Amino acid sequence: MTDTTTARLLIIGPPGAGKGTQASRIAERYGVPAISTGDIFRANIKGGTPLGKQVQAIIEQGELVPDSLTNEIVEDRLQQADAVGGFLLDGYPRTVEQVHALDAMLRPVGAGLDAVVLLEAEVDEVVARLLKRAELEGRADDTEEVIRHRQEVYAEQTAPLVALFSERGILVSVNGLGTVEEVADRIAQGLDAKLGARVGS
Ligand code: ADP
């Protein structure tokens, strides 16, 4: 059965490509919640929760939180009422094991990801953007050393996922260079085409 009212989406790309900014726009356009594992972890660190205490050092070093823990958090989040009719994941899945875990979470509802936006940007550009953000926001993992390490982790653990989504025929590659509006327009065009223009505008 094809459900034409839901959109299960993912935005993927190197740290600093602008995923968070574009994620909220995509979520609004398709009427689904944006779910960012990075935001969930940061909120827990800020709130001093047991989860926050568990992941703080890992995140500050630019390492990945263990798959088992991350999978559990996403599984809980996807069971909340607002995510039943679709969602936009930002920052998850990030490893091959996480892809398999997400597949298993969606299987009982006979669903899978409908489209994956790959936000492309050069390493030098994203590092420059993150260094600028470091001055403005002071995120603990935005020091130059950690930024470089996060790029390496992305290249090793997450970039291989792109081929996998491409094989599934759900990849939408978008050039992440340009203004927020320009990039948002490219994403909307690519996603509408991929999803069969299910959203008017
Ligand atoms: P960025 O894309 O700039 O690295 P995120 O907010 O997506 O920012 O992630 C920040 C950090 O949170 C990551 O470096 C990692 O430590 C942790 N994290 C986020 N999502 C995941 C995930 N799916 N698996 C493991 N760790 C994650």
Coordinates of N, CA and C and ligand atoms in Angstrom, one line a residue:
M1 N 0.9 -1.2 0.0 CA 0.0 0.0 0.0 C 0.9 1.2 0.0
T2 N 0.6 2.2 -0.9 CA 1.4 3.4 -0.9 C 0.6 4.5 -0.2
D3 N 1.3 5.0 0.8 CA 0.7 6.1 1.6 C 1.2 7.4 1.0
T4 N 0.3 8.2 0.5 CA 0.8 9.4 -0.2 C 0.7 10.6 0.7
T5 N 0.3 10.4 2.0 CA 0.2 11.6 2.9 C 1.5 11.7 3.8
T6 N 2.3 10.7 3.8 CA 3.4 10.8 4.7 C 4.7 11.0 4.0
A7 N 5.7 11.6 4.6 CA 7.0 11.8 4.1 C 8.0 11.4 5.1
R8 N 8.8 10.4 4.9 CA 9.8 10.0 5.8 C 11.1 10.3 5.1
L9 N 11.7 11.4 5.7 CA 12.9 12.0 5.0 C 14.1 12.0 5.9
L10 N 15.3 12.2 5.3 CA 16.5 12.3 6.0 C 17.4 13.4 5.3
I11 N 18.1 14.2 6.1 CA 19.0 15.1 5.5 C 20.4 14.7 6.0
I12 N 21.4 14.5 5.1 CA 22.7 14.0 5.4 C 23.7 15.0 4.8
G13 N 24.9 15.0 5.3 CA 25.9 15.9 4.7 C 27.0 16.1 5.8
P14 N 28.1 16.7 5.4 CA 29.2 16.9 6.4 C 28.9 17.9 7.4
P15 N 29.5 17.8 8.6 CA 29.3 18.8 9.7 C 29.5 20.2 9.1
G16 N 28.6 21.1 9.3 CA 28.8 22.5 8.8 C 28.2 22.7 7.4
A17 N 27.6 21.7 6.8 CA 26.9 21.9 5.5 C 25.7 22.7 5.6
G18 N 25.1 22.9 6.8 CA 23.9 23.6 6.9 C 22.7 22.8 7.1
K19 N 22.8 21.6 7.6 CA 21.7 20.6 7.7 C 20.6 21.2 8.6
G20 N 21.0 21.7 9.8 CA 20.0 22.1 10.8 C 19.1 23.2 10.2
T21 N 19.7 24.2 9.5 CA 19.0 25.3 9.0 C 18.0 24.8 7.9
Q22 N 18.5 24.0 7.0 CA 17.6 23.5 6.0 C 16.6 22.5 6.5
A23 N 16.9 21.8 7.6 CA 16.0 20.8 8.1 C 14.7 21.4 8.6
S24 N 14.8 22.6 9.3 CA 13.6 23.2 9.7 C 12.7 23.6 8.6
R25 N 13.3 24.1 7.5 CA 12.5 24.5 6.3 C 11.8 23.3 5.6
I26 N 12.6 22.2 5.5 CA 12.0 21.0 4.9 C 10.8 20.5 5.7
A27 N 11.1 20.5 7.0 CA 10.0 19.9 8.0 C 8.8 20.8 7.8
E28 N 8.9 22.1 7.7 CA 7.7 22.9 7.6 C 7.0 22.7 6.3
R29 N 7.8 22.6 5.2 CA 7.2 22.4 3.9 C 6.4 21.1 3.8
Y30 N 6.9 20.0 4.4 CA 6.2 18.8 4.3 C 5.3 18.4 5.6
G31 N 5.3 19.4 6.5 CA 4.4 19.2 7.7 C 4.8 18.0 8.6
V32 N 6.1 17.8 8.7 CA 6.6 16.7 9.6 C 7.5 17.3 10.6
P33 N 7.7 16.6 11.8 CA 8.7 17.1 12.7 C 10.1 16.9 12.3
A34 N 11.0 17.9 12.6 CA 12.5 17.7 12.3 C 13.0 17.1 13.6
I35 N 13.7 15.9 13.4 CA 14.3 15.2 14.6 C 15.8 15.2 14.4
S36 N 16.5 15.9 15.2 CA 18.0 16.0 15.2 C 18.6 15.3 16.4
T37 N 19.3 14.2 16.1 CA 19.9 13.5 17.3 C 20.9 14.4 18.0
G38 N 21.6 15.3 17.2 CA 22.6 16.2 17.8 C 21.8 17.1 18.8
D39 N 20.7 17.7 18.4 CA 19.9 18.5 19.3 C 19.4 17.8 20.5
I40 N 19.0 16.6 20.3 CA 18.5 15.8 21.5 C 19.6 15.6 22.5
F41 N 20.8 15.2 21.9 CA 22.0 15.1 22.9 C 22.3 16.4 23.6
R42 N 22.3 17.5 22.8 CA 22.7 18.8 23.4 C 21.7 19.2 24.5
A43 N 20.4 19.0 24.2 CA 19.4 19.3 25.2 C 19.6 18.5 26.5
N44 N 20.0 17.3 26.3 CA 20.2 16.4 27.5 C 21.5 16.9 28.3
I45 N 22.5 17.3 27.5 CA 23.7 17.8 28.2 C 23.4 19.0 29.0
K46 N 22.7 19.9 28.3 CA 22.3 21.2 29.0 C 21.4 20.9 30.2
G47 N 20.5 20.0 30.1 CA 19.6 19.7 31.3 C 20.3 18.8 32.3
G48 N 21.5 18.4 32.1 CA 22.2 17.6 33.1 C 21.6 16.2 33.3
T49 N 20.9 15.6 32.3 CA 20.2 14.3 32.5 C 21.3 13.2 32.5
P50 N 20.9 12.0 32.9 CA 21.8 10.9 32.9 C 22.3 10.6 31.5
L51 N 21.4 10.7 30.5 CA 21.9 10.6 29.1 C 22.9 11.7 28.7
G52 N 22.6 12.9 29.1 CA 23.6 14.0 28.8 C 24.9 13.7 29.4
K53 N 25.0 13.2 30.7 CA 26.2 12.9 31.3 C 27.0 11.8 30.6
Q54 N 26.2 10.9 30.1 CA 26.8 9.7 29.4 C 27.5 10.2 28.0
V55 N 26.9 11.2 27.4 CA 27.4 11.5 26.0 C 28.2 12.7 25.9
Q56 N 28.3 13.5 27.0 CA 29.0 14.8 26.9 C 30.4 14.7 26.4
A57 N 31.2 13.9 27.1 CA 32.6 13.8 26.7 C 32.8 13.3 25.3
I58 N 32.0 12.3 24.9 CA 32.0 11.8 23.5 C 31.8 12.9 22.5
I59 N 30.8 13.7 22.7 CA 30.4 14.7 21.7 C 31.5 15.8 21.7
E60 N 32.0 16.2 22.9 CA 33.0 17.2 22.9 C 34.3 16.8 22.2
Q61 N 34.5 15.5 22.1 CA 35.7 15.0 21.4 C 35.4 14.8 19.9
G62 N 34.2 15.0 19.5 CA 33.8 14.8 18.1 C 33.7 13.3 17.7
E63 N 33.6 12.5 18.7 CA 33.4 11.0 18.4 C 31.9 10.8 18.2
L64 N 31.5 9.6 17.7 CA 30.1 9.2 17.6 C 29.6 8.6 18.9
V65 N 28.4 8.9 19.3 CA 27.8 8.2 20.4 C 27.5 6.8 20.0
P66 N 27.7 5.8 20.9 CA 27.5 4.4 20.4 C 26.2 4.1 19.8
D67 N 26.2 3.3 18.7 CA 25.0 3.0 17.9 C 23.9 2.5 18.8
S68 N 24.1 1.6 19.8 CA 23.0 1.1 20.6 C 22.3 2.2 21.3
L69 N 23.0 3.1 21.9 CA 22.4 4.2 22.6 C 21.6 5.1 21.7
T70 N 22.2 5.5 20.6 CA 21.6 6.4 19.6 C 20.3 5.7 19.0
N71 N 20.4 4.5 18.7 CA 19.3 3.8 18.1 C 18.1 3.8 19.0
E72 N 18.4 3.5 20.3 CA 17.3 3.5 21.3 C 16.6 4.8 21.4
I73 N 17.4 5.9 21.4 CA 16.8 7.3 21.5 C 15.9 7.6 20.3
V74 N 16.4 7.2 19.1 CA 15.6 7.5 17.9 C 14.3 6.6 17.9
E75 N 14.4 5.4 18.3 CA 13.3 4.5 18.3 C 12.2 5.1 19.3
D76 N 12.6 5.6 20.4 CA 11.6 6.2 21.3 C 11.0 7.4 20.7
R77 N 11.8 8.2 20.0 CA 11.3 9.5 19.5 C 10.3 9.2 18.3
L78 N 10.6 8.2 17.5 CA 9.8 7.9 16.4 C 8.4 7.3 16.8
Q79 N 8.3 6.9 18.0 CA 7.1 6.3 18.5 C 6.1 7.4 19.0
Q80 N 6.6 8.6 19.1 CA 5.8 9.7 19.6 C 4.8 10.1 18.5
A81 N 3.6 10.5 18.9 CA 2.5 10.7 18.0 C 2.8 11.6 16.8
D82 N 3.6 12.6 17.0 CA 3.8 13.6 15.9 C 4.6 13.0 14.8
A83 N 5.3 11.9 15.0 CA 6.2 11.3 14.0 C 5.5 10.1 13.3
V84 N 4.3 9.8 13.7 CA 3.6 8.7 13.0 C 3.3 9.0 11.5
G85 N 3.0 10.2 11.3 CA 2.7 10.6 9.9 C 3.9 11.0 9.1
G86 N 5.1 10.7 9.5 CA 6.3 11.1 8.8 C 7.2 12.0 9.7
F87 N 8.4 12.2 9.1 CA 9.4 12.9 9.9 C 10.6 13.3 9.0
L88 N 11.4 14.2 9.5 CA 12.7 14.5 8.8 C 13.8 14.3 9.8
L89 N 14.6 13.3 9.5 CA 15.7 13.0 10.4 C 16.9 13.8 10.0
D90 N 17.6 14.4 11.0 CA 18.8 15.2 10.7 C 19.9 14.6 11.6
G91 N 20.9 14.0 11.0 CA 22.0 13.5 11.8 C 21.9 12.0 12.2
Y92 N 20.9 11.4 11.7 CA 20.6 10.0 12.0 C 19.9 9.4 10.8
P93 N 20.2 8.2 10.3 CA 21.4 7.4 10.6 C 22.7 8.0 10.1
R94 N 23.8 7.6 10.8 CA 25.1 8.2 10.6 C 26.1 7.0 10.4
T95 N 25.7 5.8 10.6 CA 26.6 4.6 10.4 C 25.7 3.6 9.7
V96 N 26.4 2.6 9.1 CA 25.7 1.5 8.4 C 24.8 0.8 9.4
E97 N 25.3 0.6 10.6 CA 24.5 -0.1 11.6 C 23.3 0.6 11.9
Q98 N 23.4 2.0 12.0 CA 22.2 2.8 12.3 C 21.2 2.7 11.1
V99 N 21.6 2.6 9.9 CA 20.7 2.4 8.8 C 19.9 1.1 8.9
H100 N 20.6 0.1 9.3 CA 19.9 -1.2 9.5 C 18.9 -1.1 10.7
A101 N 19.3 -0.4 11.7 CA 18.4 -0.3 12.9 C 17.2 0.5 12.5
L102 N 17.4 1.6 11.7 CA 16.2 2.4 11.2 C 15.3 1.5 10.3
D103 N 15.9 0.7 9.4 CA 15.1 -0.2 8.6 C 14.2 -1.1 9.5
A104 N 14.8 -1.6 10.5 CA 14.1 -2.5 11.4 C 13.0 -1.8 12.1
M105 N 13.2 -0.5 12.5 CA 12.2 0.3 13.2 C 11.0 0.5 12.3
L106 N 11.2 0.7 11.0 CA 10.2 1.1 10.1 C 9.4 -0.1 9.5
R107 N 10.1 -1.2 9.5 CA 9.5 -2.4 8.9 C 8.1 -2.8 9.4
P108 N 7.9 -2.7 10.7 CA 6.5 -3.1 11.2 C 5.4 -2.3 10.6
V109 N 5.7 -1.0 10.2 CA 4.7 -0.2 9.6 C 4.8 -0.2 8.1
G110 N 5.6 -1.2 7.6 CA 5.7 -1.4 6.1 C 6.2 -0.2 5.4
A111 N 7.1 0.6 6.1 CA 7.6 1.8 5.5 C 9.1 1.8 5.4
G112 N 9.6 2.8 4.8 CA 11.1 3.0 4.7 C 11.3 4.5 4.4
L113 N 12.5 4.9 4.3 CA 12.7 6.3 4.0 C 12.2 6.6 2.6
D114 N 11.6 7.7 2.3 CA 11.1 8.0 1.0 C 12.1 8.8 0.2
A115 N 12.9 9.6 0.9 CA 13.9 10.4 0.2 C 15.0 10.8 1.2
V116 N 16.2 10.9 0.6 CA 17.4 11.3 1.4 C 18.0 12.5 0.7
V117 N 18.1 13.7 1.4 CA 18.7 14.9 0.8 C 20.2 14.8 1.2
L118 N 21.1 14.8 0.2 CA 22.5 14.9 0.5 C 22.9 16.4 0.3
L119 N 23.3 17.1 1.3 CA 23.7 18.5 1.2 C 25.3 18.5 1.0
E120 N 25.7 18.8 -0.2 CA 27.1 18.7 -0.5 C 27.8 20.0 -0.3
A121 N 29.0 19.9 0.3 CA 29.9 21.1 0.5 C 31.3 20.6 0.7
E122 N 32.3 21.5 0.2 CA 33.7 21.1 0.3 C 34.2 21.2 1.8
V123 N 35.2 20.4 2.1 CA 35.7 20.4 3.5 C 36.1 21.8 3.9
D124 N 36.9 22.5 3.1 CA 37.4 23.8 3.5 C 36.3 24.8 3.8
E125 N 35.3 24.7 3.0 CA 34.1 25.6 3.2 C 33.4 25.3 4.5
V126 N 33.2 24.0 4.8 CA 32.4 23.7 6.0 C 33.3 24.0 7.2
V127 N 34.6 23.8 7.1 CA 35.4 24.1 8.3 C 35.4 25.6 8.6
A128 N 35.5 26.4 7.5 CA 35.4 27.9 7.7 C 34.1 28.3 8.3
R129 N 33.0 27.7 7.9 CA 31.6 28.0 8.4 C 31.6 27.7 9.9
L130 N 32.1 26.5 10.3 CA 32.0 26.0 11.7 C 32.9 26.9 12.6
L131 N 34.0 27.4 12.0 CA 34.9 28.2 12.9 C 34.2 29.6 13.1
K132 N 33.4 30.0 12.1 CA 32.6 31.3 12.3 C 31.5 31.0 13.3
R133 N 30.9 29.9 13.2 CA 29.8 29.6 14.2 C 30.3 29.5 15.6
A134 N 31.6 29.0 15.7 CA 32.2 28.8 17.0 C 32.2 30.2 17.7
E135 N 32.5 31.2 17.0 CA 32.6 32.6 17.6 C 31.2 33.0 18.0
L136 N 30.2 32.7 17.3 CA 28.8 33.1 17.6 C 28.1 32.3 18.6
E137 N 28.3 31.0 18.6 CA 27.5 30.1 19.4 C 28.3 29.4 20.5
G138 N 29.6 29.3 20.3 CA 30.4 28.7 21.3 C 30.1 27.2 21.6
R139 N 29.7 26.4 20.6 CA 29.4 25.0 20.8 C 30.7 24.3 21.2
A140 N 30.7 23.4 22.2 CA 31.9 22.8 22.7 C 32.6 22.0 21.7
D141 N 31.9 21.5 20.7 CA 32.6 20.7 19.7 C 33.0 21.5 18.5
D142 N 33.0 22.8 18.6 CA 33.4 23.6 17.4 C 34.8 24.2 17.5
T143 N 35.7 23.6 18.2 CA 37.1 24.0 18.2 C 37.7 23.4 16.9
E144 N 38.8 24.1 16.4 CA 39.3 23.6 15.0 C 39.7 22.2 15.0
E145 N 40.3 21.7 16.1 CA 40.8 20.3 16.1 C 39.6 19.4 16.1
V146 N 38.6 19.7 16.9 CA 37.4 18.8 16.9 C 36.6 18.9 15.6
I147 N 36.5 20.1 15.0 CA 35.9 20.2 13.7 C 36.5 19.3 12.7
R148 N 37.9 19.3 12.6 CA 38.6 18.5 11.7 C 38.3 17.0 11.9
H149 N 38.3 16.7 13.2 CA 38.1 15.3 13.5 C 36.6 14.9 13.1
R150 N 35.7 15.8 13.3 CA 34.3 15.4 12.9 C 34.2 15.2 11.4
Q151 N 35.0 16.0 10.6 CA 35.0 15.8 9.2 C 35.5 14.4 8.8
E152 N 36.6 14.0 9.6 CA 37.2 12.7 9.3 C 36.2 11.6 9.7
V153 N 35.5 11.7 10.8 CA 34.5 10.7 11.2 C 33.4 10.7 10.2
Y154 N 33.0 11.8 9.6 CA 31.9 11.8 8.6 C 32.4 11.0 7.4
A155 N 33.7 11.4 6.9 CA 34.2 10.7 5.7 C 34.3 9.2 5.9
E156 N 34.7 8.8 7.1 CA 34.9 7.3 7.3 C 33.6 6.6 7.6
Q157 N 32.7 7.2 8.4 CA 31.5 6.4 8.9 C 30.2 6.7 8.2
T158 N 30.1 8.0 7.7 CA 28.8 8.4 7.2 C 28.8 8.5 5.7
A159 N 29.8 9.0 5.1 CA 29.8 9.2 3.6 C 29.5 7.9 2.9
P160 N 30.0 6.7 3.4 CA 29.6 5.4 2.7 C 28.1 5.2 2.6
L161 N 27.3 5.8 3.4 CA 25.9 5.6 3.4 C 25.3 6.2 2.1
V162 N 25.9 7.2 1.5 CA 25.4 7.8 0.3 C 25.2 6.8 -0.8
A163 N 26.2 5.9 -1.0 CA 26.1 4.9 -2.1 C 24.9 4.0 -1.8
L164 N 24.7 3.7 -0.5 CA 23.6 2.8 -0.1 C 22.2 3.4 -0.5
F165 N 22.1 4.7 -0.2 CA 20.8 5.4 -0.5 C 20.6 5.6 -2.0
S166 N 21.7 5.8 -2.7 CA 21.7 6.0 -4.1 C 21.2 4.7 -4.8
E167 N 21.7 3.5 -4.3 CA 21.3 2.2 -4.8 C 19.8 2.0 -4.6
R168 N 19.3 2.5 -3.5 CA 17.9 2.4 -3.2 C 17.0 3.3 -4.0
G169 N 17.7 4.2 -4.8 CA 16.9 5.2 -5.6 C 16.2 6.3 -4.9
I170 N 16.7 6.6 -3.7 CA 16.0 7.6 -2.9 C 16.9 8.9 -2.7
L171 N 18.1 8.9 -3.3 CA 19.0 10.0 -3.0 C 18.7 11.3 -3.8
V172 N 18.7 12.4 -3.2 CA 18.5 13.7 -3.9 C 19.8 14.5 -3.5
S173 N 20.7 14.7 -4.4 CA 22.0 15.4 -4.1 C 21.8 16.9 -4.4
V174 N 22.1 17.8 -3.5 CA 21.9 19.2 -3.6 C 23.2 19.9 -3.3
N175 N 23.6 20.9 -4.1 CA 24.7 21.7 -3.8 C 24.4 22.7 -2.7
G176 N 25.2 22.6 -1.6 CA 25.0 23.3 -0.4 C 25.6 24.7 -0.4
L177 N 26.2 25.1 -1.5 CA 26.8 26.4 -1.6 C 25.8 27.5 -2.0
G178 N 25.7 28.6 -1.4 CA 24.8 29.6 -1.8 C 24.0 30.2 -0.6
T179 N 23.1 31.0 -0.8 CA 22.3 31.6 0.3 C 21.4 30.5 0.9
V180 N 20.9 30.7 2.1 CA 19.9 29.8 2.7 C 18.7 29.6 1.7
E181 N 18.2 30.7 1.2 CA 17.1 30.6 0.2 C 17.4 29.8 -1.0
E182 N 18.5 30.1 -1.6 CA 18.9 29.3 -2.8 C 19.0 27.8 -2.6
V183 N 19.6 27.5 -1.5 CA 19.8 26.0 -1.1 C 18.4 25.4 -0.8
A184 N 17.6 26.2 -0.1 CA 16.2 25.7 0.2 C 15.4 25.4 -1.0
D185 N 15.5 26.3 -2.0 CA 14.8 26.2 -3.3 C 15.3 24.9 -4.0
R186 N 16.6 24.7 -4.0 CA 17.1 23.5 -4.7 C 16.6 22.2 -4.0
I187 N 16.6 22.2 -2.7 CA 16.1 21.1 -2.0 C 14.7 20.8 -2.3
A188 N 13.9 21.9 -2.2 CA 12.4 21.7 -2.5 C 12.2 21.1 -3.9
Q189 N 12.9 21.7 -4.8 CA 12.7 21.2 -6.2 C 13.1 19.7 -6.3
G190 N 14.2 19.3 -5.7 CA 14.7 18.0 -5.8 C 13.8 17.0 -5.1
L191 N 13.3 17.4 -3.9 CA 12.4 16.6 -3.1 C 11.1 16.4 -3.8
D192 N 10.5 17.5 -4.3 CA 9.2 17.4 -4.9 C 9.3 16.4 -6.1
A193 N 10.4 16.5 -6.9 CA 10.5 15.6 -8.0 C 10.6 14.2 -7.5
K194 N 11.4 14.0 -6.5 CA 11.6 12.6 -6.0 C 10.3 12.0 -5.3
L195 N 9.5 12.9 -4.7 CA 8.3 12.4 -4.0 C 7.1 12.5 -4.9
G196 N 7.3 12.8 -6.2 CA 6.2 12.8 -7.1 C 5.4 14.1 -6.9
A197 N 6.0 15.2 -6.5 CA 5.3 16.5 -6.4 C 4.0 16.3 -5.6
R198 N 4.1 15.7 -4.4 CA 2.9 15.4 -3.6 C 2.5 16.7 -2.8
V199 N 3.4 17.7 -2.8 CA 3.1 18.9 -2.0 C 2.9 20.0 -3.0
G200 N 1.8 20.7 -2.9 CA 1.5 21.8 -3.8 C 2.4 23.0 -3.4
S201 N 2.6 23.9 -4.3 CA 3.3 25.2 -4.2 C 4.2 25.4 -5.3
Ligands
ADP1 P1 27.3 18.1 13.1 O1 26.6 17.6 11.9 O2 27.8 19.5 13.0 O3 28.4 17.2 13.6 P2 25.2 17.2 15.0 O4 24.4 18.1 15.8 O5 24.5 16.4 13.9 O6 26.3 18.2 14.3 O7 26.0 16.2 15.9 C1 26.8 16.6 16.9 C2 27.4 15.4 17.7 O8 26.4 14.6 18.2 C3 28.2 14.4 16.8 O9 29.5 14.8 16.5 C4 28.1 13.1 17.6 O10 29.0 13.1 18.7 C5 26.7 13.2 18.2 N1 25.7 12.5 17.3 C6 24.7 13.2 16.6 N2 24.0 12.3 15.9 C7 24.6 11.1 16.1 C8 24.4 9.7 15.6 N3 23.4 9.5 14.7 N4 25.2 8.7 16.0 C9 26.2 9.0 16.8 N5 26.5 10.2 17.3 C10 25.7 11.2 17.0

